[in-house]
XYZ file of C-alpha atoms in Angstrom:
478
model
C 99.127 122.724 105.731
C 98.599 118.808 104.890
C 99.459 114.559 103.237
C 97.236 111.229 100.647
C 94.753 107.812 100.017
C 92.263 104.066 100.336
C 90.216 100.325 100.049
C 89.572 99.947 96.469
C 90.210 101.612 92.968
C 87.774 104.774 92.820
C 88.554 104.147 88.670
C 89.378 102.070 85.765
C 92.927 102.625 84.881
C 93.706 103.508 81.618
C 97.498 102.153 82.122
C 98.928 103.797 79.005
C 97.835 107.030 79.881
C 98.295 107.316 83.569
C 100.899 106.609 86.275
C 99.836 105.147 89.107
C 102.263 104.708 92.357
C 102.125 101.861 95.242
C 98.977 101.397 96.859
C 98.751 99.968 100.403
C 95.547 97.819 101.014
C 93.489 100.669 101.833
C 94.859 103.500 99.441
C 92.986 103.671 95.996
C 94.616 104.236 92.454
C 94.387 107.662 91.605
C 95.017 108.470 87.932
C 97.388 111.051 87.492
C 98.970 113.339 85.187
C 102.644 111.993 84.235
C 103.859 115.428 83.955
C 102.684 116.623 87.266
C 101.901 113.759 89.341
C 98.493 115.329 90.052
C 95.070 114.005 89.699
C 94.621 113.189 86.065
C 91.356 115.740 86.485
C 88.648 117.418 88.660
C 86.456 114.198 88.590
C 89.476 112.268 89.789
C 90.149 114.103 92.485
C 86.704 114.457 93.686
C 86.632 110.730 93.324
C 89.723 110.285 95.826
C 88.988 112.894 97.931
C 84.988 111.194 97.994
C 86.708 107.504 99.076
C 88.840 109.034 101.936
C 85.502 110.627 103.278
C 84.423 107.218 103.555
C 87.149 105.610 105.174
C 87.634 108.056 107.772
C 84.925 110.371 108.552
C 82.882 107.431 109.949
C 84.907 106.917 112.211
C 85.548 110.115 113.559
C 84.430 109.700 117.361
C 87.624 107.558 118.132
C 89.859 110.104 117.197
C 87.997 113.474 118.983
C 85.643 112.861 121.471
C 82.269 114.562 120.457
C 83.903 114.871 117.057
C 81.099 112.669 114.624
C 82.022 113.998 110.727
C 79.978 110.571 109.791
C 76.761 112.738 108.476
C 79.459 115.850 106.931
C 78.863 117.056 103.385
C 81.569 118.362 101.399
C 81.285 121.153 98.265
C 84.360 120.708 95.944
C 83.860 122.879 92.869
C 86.224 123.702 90.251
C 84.733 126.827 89.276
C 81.770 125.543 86.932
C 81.452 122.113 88.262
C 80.002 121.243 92.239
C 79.579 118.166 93.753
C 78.249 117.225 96.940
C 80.545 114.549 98.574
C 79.178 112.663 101.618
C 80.431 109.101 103.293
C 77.952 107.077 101.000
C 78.875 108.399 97.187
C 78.369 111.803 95.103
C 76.148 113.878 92.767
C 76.752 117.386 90.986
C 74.915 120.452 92.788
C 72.903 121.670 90.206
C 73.506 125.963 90.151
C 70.611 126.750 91.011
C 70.702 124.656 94.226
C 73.700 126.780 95.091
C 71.661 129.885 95.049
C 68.688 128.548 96.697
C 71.217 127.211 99.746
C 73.132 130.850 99.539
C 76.413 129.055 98.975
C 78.419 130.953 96.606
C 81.749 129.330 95.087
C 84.917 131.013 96.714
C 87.695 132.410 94.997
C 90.032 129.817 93.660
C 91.895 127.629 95.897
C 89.790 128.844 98.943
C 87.442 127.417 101.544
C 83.637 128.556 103.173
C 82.022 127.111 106.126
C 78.420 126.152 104.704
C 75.462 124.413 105.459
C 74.022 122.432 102.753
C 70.585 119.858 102.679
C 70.544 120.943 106.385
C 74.061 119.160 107.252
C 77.415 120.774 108.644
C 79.371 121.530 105.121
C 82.423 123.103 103.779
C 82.907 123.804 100.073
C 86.562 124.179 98.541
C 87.234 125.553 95.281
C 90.425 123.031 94.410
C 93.077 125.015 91.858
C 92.899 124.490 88.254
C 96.316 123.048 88.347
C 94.971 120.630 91.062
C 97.901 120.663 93.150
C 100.482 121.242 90.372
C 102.411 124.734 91.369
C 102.327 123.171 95.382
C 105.155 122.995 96.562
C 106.805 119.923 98.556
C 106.226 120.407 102.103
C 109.490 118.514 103.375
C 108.293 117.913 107.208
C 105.808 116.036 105.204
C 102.891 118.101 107.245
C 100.941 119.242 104.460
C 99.975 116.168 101.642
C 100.584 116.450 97.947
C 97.161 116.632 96.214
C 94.257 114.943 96.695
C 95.434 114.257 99.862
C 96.019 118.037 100.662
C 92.088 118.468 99.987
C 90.690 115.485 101.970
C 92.867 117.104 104.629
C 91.907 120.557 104.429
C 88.435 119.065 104.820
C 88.554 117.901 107.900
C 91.055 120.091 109.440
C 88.857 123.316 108.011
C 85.351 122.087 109.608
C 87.045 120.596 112.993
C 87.269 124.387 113.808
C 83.757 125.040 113.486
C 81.907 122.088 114.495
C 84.407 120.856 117.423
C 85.777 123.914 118.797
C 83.399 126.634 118.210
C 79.183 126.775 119.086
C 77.407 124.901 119.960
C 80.195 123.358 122.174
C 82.776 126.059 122.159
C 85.764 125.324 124.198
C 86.174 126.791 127.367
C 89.519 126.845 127.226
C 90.085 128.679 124.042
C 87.820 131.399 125.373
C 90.264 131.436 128.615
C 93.262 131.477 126.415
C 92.001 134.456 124.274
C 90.720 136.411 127.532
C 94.236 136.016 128.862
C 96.205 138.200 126.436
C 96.063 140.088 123.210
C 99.052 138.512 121.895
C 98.353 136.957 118.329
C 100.075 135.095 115.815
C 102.107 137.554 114.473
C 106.192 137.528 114.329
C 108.246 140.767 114.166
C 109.849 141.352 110.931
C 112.846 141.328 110.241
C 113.010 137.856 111.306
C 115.150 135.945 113.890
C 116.616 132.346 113.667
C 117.146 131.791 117.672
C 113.235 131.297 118.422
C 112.769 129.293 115.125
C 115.051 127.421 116.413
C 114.382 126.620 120.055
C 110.476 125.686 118.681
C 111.700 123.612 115.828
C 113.644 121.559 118.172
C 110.699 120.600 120.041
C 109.003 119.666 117.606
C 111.746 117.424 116.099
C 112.582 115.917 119.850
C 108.836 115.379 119.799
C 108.914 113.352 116.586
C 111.527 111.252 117.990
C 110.380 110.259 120.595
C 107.471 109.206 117.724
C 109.226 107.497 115.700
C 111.724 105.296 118.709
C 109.187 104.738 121.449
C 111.309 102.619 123.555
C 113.888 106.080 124.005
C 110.708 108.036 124.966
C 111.325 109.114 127.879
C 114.516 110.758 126.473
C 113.482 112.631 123.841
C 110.516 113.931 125.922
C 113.163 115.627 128.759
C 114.730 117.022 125.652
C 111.894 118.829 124.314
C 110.924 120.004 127.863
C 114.538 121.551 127.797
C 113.888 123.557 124.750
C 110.097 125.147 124.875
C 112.102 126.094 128.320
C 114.637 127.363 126.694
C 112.478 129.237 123.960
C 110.283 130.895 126.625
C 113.134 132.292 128.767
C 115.047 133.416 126.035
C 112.199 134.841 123.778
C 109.620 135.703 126.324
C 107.786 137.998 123.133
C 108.117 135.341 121.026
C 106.037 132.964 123.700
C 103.572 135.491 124.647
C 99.850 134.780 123.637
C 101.836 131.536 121.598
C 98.891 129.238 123.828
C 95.915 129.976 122.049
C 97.288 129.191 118.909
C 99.269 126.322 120.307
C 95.614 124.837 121.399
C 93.707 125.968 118.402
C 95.672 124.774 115.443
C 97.418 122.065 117.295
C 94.237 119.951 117.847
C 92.899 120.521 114.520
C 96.359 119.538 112.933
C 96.281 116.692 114.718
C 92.473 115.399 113.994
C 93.640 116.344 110.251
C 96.729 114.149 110.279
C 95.182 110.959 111.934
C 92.321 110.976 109.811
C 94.342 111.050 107.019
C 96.669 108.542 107.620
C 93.401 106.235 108.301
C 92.927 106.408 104.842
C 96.818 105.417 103.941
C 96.596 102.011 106.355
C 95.600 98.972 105.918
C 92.985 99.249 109.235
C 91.953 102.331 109.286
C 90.474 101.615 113.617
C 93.940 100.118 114.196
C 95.534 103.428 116.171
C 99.035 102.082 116.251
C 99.130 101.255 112.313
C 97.868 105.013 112.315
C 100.905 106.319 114.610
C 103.142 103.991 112.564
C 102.520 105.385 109.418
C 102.672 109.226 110.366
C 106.027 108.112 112.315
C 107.181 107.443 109.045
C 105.370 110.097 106.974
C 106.357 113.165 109.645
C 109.951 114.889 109.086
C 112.171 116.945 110.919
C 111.809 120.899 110.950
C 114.421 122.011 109.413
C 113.382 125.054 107.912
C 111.964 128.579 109.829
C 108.170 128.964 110.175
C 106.820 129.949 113.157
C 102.819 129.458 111.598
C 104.101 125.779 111.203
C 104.944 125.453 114.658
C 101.851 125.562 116.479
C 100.143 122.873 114.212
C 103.017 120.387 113.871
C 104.042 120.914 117.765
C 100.213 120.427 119.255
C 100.054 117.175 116.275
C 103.248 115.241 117.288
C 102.248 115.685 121.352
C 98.877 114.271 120.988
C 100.428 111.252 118.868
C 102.727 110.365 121.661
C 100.689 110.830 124.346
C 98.353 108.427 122.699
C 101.467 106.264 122.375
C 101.881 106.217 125.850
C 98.217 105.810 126.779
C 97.606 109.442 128.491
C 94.346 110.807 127.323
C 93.838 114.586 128.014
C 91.792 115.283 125.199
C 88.851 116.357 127.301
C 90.812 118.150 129.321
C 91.825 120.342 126.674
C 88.401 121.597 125.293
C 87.946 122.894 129.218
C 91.275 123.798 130.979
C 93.721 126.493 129.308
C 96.345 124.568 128.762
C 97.832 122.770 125.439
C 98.398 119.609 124.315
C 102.357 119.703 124.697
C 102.111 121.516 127.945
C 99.748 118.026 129.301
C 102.406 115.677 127.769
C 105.491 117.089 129.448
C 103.531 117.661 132.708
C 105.958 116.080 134.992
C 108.458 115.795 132.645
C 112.216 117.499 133.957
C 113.973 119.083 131.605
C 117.441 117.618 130.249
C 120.689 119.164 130.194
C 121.992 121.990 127.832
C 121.218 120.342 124.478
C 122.984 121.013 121.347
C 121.346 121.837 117.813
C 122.206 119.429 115.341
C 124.188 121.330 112.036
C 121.736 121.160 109.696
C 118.793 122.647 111.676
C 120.843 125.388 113.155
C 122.066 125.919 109.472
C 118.825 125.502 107.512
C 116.706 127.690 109.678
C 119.546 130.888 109.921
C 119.172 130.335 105.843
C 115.982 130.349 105.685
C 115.404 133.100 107.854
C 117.640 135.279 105.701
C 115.549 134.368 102.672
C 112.284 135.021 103.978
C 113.587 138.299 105.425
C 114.714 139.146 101.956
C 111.572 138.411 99.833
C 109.288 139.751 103.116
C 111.016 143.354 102.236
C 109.497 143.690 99.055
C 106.072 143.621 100.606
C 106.359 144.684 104.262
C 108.460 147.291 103.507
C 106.355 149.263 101.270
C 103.137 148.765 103.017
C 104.445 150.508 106.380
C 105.779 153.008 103.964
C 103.015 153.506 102.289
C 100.186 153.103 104.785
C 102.046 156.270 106.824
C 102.446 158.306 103.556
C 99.354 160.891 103.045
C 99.434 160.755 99.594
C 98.412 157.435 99.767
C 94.663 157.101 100.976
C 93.888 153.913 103.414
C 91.136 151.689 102.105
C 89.333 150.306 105.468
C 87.245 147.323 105.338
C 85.994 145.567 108.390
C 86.844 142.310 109.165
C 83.466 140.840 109.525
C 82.954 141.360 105.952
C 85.450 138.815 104.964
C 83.477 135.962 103.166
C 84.509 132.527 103.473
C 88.615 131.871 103.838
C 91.484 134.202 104.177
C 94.963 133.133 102.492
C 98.587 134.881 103.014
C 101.619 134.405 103.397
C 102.105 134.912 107.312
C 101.429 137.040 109.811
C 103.910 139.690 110.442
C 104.143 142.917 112.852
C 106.951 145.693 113.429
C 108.238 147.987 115.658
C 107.394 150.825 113.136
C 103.869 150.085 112.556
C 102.852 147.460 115.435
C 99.776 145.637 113.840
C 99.323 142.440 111.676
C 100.651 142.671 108.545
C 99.821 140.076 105.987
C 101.469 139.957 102.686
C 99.894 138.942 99.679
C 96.870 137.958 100.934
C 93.766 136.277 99.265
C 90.698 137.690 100.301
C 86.789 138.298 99.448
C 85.274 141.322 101.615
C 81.630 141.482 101.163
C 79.882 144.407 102.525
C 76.624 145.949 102.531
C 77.294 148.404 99.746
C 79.611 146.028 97.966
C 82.368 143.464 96.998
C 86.166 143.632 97.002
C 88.646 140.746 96.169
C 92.137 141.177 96.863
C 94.608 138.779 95.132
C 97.957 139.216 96.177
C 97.900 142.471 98.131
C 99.672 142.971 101.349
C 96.996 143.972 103.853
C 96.816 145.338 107.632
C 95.053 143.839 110.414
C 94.222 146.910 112.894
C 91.526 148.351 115.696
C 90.006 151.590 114.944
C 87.487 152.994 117.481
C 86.780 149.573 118.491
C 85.928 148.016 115.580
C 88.478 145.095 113.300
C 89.473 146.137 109.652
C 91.713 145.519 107.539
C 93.866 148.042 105.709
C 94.852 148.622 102.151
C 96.741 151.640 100.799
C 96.180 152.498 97.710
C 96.102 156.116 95.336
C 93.223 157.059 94.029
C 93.007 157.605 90.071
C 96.163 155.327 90.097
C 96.189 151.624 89.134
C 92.432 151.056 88.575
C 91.514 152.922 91.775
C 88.756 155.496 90.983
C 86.385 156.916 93.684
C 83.410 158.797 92.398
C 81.834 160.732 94.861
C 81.516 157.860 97.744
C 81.783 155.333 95.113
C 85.065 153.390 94.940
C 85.601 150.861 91.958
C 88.641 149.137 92.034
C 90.180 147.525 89.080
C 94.172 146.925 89.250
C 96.878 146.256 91.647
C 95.543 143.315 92.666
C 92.177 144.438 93.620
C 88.697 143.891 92.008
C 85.304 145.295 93.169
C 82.986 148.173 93.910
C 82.243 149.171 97.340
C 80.452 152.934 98.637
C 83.036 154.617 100.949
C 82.966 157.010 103.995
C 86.057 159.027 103.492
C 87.810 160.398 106.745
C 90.688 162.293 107.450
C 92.482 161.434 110.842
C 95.989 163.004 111.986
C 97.051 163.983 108.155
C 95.780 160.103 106.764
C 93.025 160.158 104.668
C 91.368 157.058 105.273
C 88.245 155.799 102.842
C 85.811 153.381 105.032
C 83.891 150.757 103.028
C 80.199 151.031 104.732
């Protein structure tokens, strides 16, 4: 989820070869592909990605209290090729620096939380296309590439050196205490609470983008998360957590990457100006979007209008739109505009339709007993977890994920799933994740307590304690 770039050309421009767009006085030419509109290579957008570390990340402390990326590292490696990016320049990580550090490179197009020469670190393998197949994000929340990386950067180590140890939010630990709802949204989909939280978030962004109506557009979107919570009370439950979690992160991403798209990168109301104009409406269904672009756009106005619960949030269990419309009464009955109301009952129907062909046979198949249940616990996931969603239904009632993009590293061994639906669930205590699969079918072959997987997705070898519980024969990875 991310948006792109500088103060002064990261290259020499090789004009016949290259387009290059309109910079502002603090974006830097990036030489791209004509085809694609992507970075012209790896070393370009390591380059770009390199400058917008040092526009931004020193400065860090004015957007999130406590929040000093100024002495950051950042891996970006594009399979063979590493470098370590900091705020001052560059160098390539030499392999065998890698291995002494026990940093291994994740799967394509994934993310690990690393330390490296001692200092808080993240390394991203970027795609081979770099940024090619993405698609357009149209609320303009998620930036074409290299922008998407830059922001991915400091959205993906906010989480674990803001929020988490050493300071750890009190208030997310509330939050999660409070319930056991997750993010998860029942399949098949519905439009009316897609609906109800896209509306807030595009009253929200109005009252962005035409600050002198405000006070308006804020009763409006009071009237609507109102709305949404009394008519889809399942919907809202548990909807906090991840309201605070992703929210705040979304919006440290988005400000610091705007500071690299200004002309002052300290000037906070060039910075609002520019996401006012970058930002879109929602008009499209995605309730994962929600929670980031929601918890983004109410920080931005309430540093518009001067309020400043920032602290407040790491301590209190609240969330950042809950603080801006504190005080706030609602409006009257509002009406959605046409083309939400009509985008989002579209899009729900889609993503209903291409969800069955996933969903649909995992909850058949995970119930059949001719299909054997490959259980792998979630702590052995290594480094970042992609997907599309999080889903749940009334048939089988745990998190569904489908085609997710996963390394699982255990004890006894490794398993990388690419593309395969999966199942979050709770089994005598302890988190795994679920994959059904037939043994001696589709490169599944368990020897003994040996599984190797080759096929359908899944790669690896991993020793198995098999277990048969109410007719399912499930195979645990130890």
């Amino acid at each position: 989820m991310h948006c792109s770039r500088r103060t002064r050309p990261v290259l020499a421009l090789a004009l016949t070869a290259v387009t290059v767009s309109a910079c502002t006085a603090t974006e830097a030419a990036v030489r791209t592909d004509r085809a694609s509109d992507t970075p012209a290579s790896f070393d370009d957008m390591m380059q770009s990605v390199q400058h917008d570390m040092a526009v931004a990340w020193p400065h860090t402390r004015s957007v999130w209290p406590g929040a000093d990326f100024s002495g950051h590292n950042l891996l970006l490696s594009d399979g063979s090729t590493t470098y370590v990016l900091d705020r001052a320049g560059h160098k390539k990580v030499p392999a065998e620096d890698l291995t002494r550090a026990k940093i291994e490179i994740p799967a394509e197009d994934a993310f690990d939380v690393v330390t490296f020469d001692g200092k808080p670190s993240l390394i991203i393998h970027v795609p081979k296309d770099r940024g090619a197949s993405q698609k357009k994000d149209p609320t303009g929340l998620t930036a074409p590439q290299p922008g998407y990386t830059f922001a991915l950067a400091s959205h993906e180590q906010f989480h674990p050196y803001v929020q988490n140890k050493p300071r750890e939010w009190k208030s997310l630990q509330t939050l999660d205490k409070q319930t056991d709802a997750d993010r998860t949204e029942l399949y098949p989909l519905q439009a009316g609470p897609r609906i109800d939280r896209a509306m807030v978030y595009n009253t929200l962004l109005e009252g962005l983008q035409h600050p002198d109506q405000v006070a308006r557009h804020l009763s409006e979107a009071a009237w609507w998360d109102a709305k949404w919570r009394t008519d889809h009370a399942d919907d809202a439950k548990g909807q906090e957590a991840t309201d605070l979690l992703e929210g705040t992160a979304k919006y440290f991403e988005q400000y610091t990457l705007a500071m690299t798209q200004v002309d002052k990168p300290t000037d906070a109301g060039q910075v609002r100006a520019r996401l006012a104009q970058t930002l879109k409406p929602m008009t499209i269904a995605s309730k994962g979007v929600e929670p980031y672009a929601i918890g983004a756009v109410a920080l931005l106005n309430a540093d518009a209008q001067g309020k400043d619960f920032k602290q407040k949030l790491t301590t209190e269990a609240t969330t950042p739109l809950a603080e801006l419309l504190k005080g706030v009464k609602p409006a009257g009955p509002q009406r959605t505009p046409d083309q939400v109301r009509d985008g989002i009952t579209k899009s729900v129907e889609s993503t209903n339709q291409e969800l069955s062909k996933s969903i649909d046979p995992f909850v058949k198949s995970v119930q059949d007993p001719g299909h054997s249940v490959l259980m792998l616990p979630v702590d052995s996931v290594s480094g970042s977890m992609g997907g599309k969603g999080f889903y749940t239904t009334k048939e089988l009632p745990i998190t569904i994920t489908p085609d997710a993009k996963v390394t699982f590293k255990t004890d006894s061994g490794r398993v990388r799933a690419e593309g395969v639906t999966t199942g979050e669930l709770e089994q005598d205590g302890k988190g795994y994740f679920a994959i059904p699969l037939i043994t001696g079918k589709d490169g599944a072959q368990l020897a003994g307590t040996t599984l190797s997987l080759n096929g359908g997705g899944l790669t690896g070898r991993v020793t198995v304690q098999p277990a048969t519980q109410d007719g399912q024969h499930f195979l645990y990875a130890q």
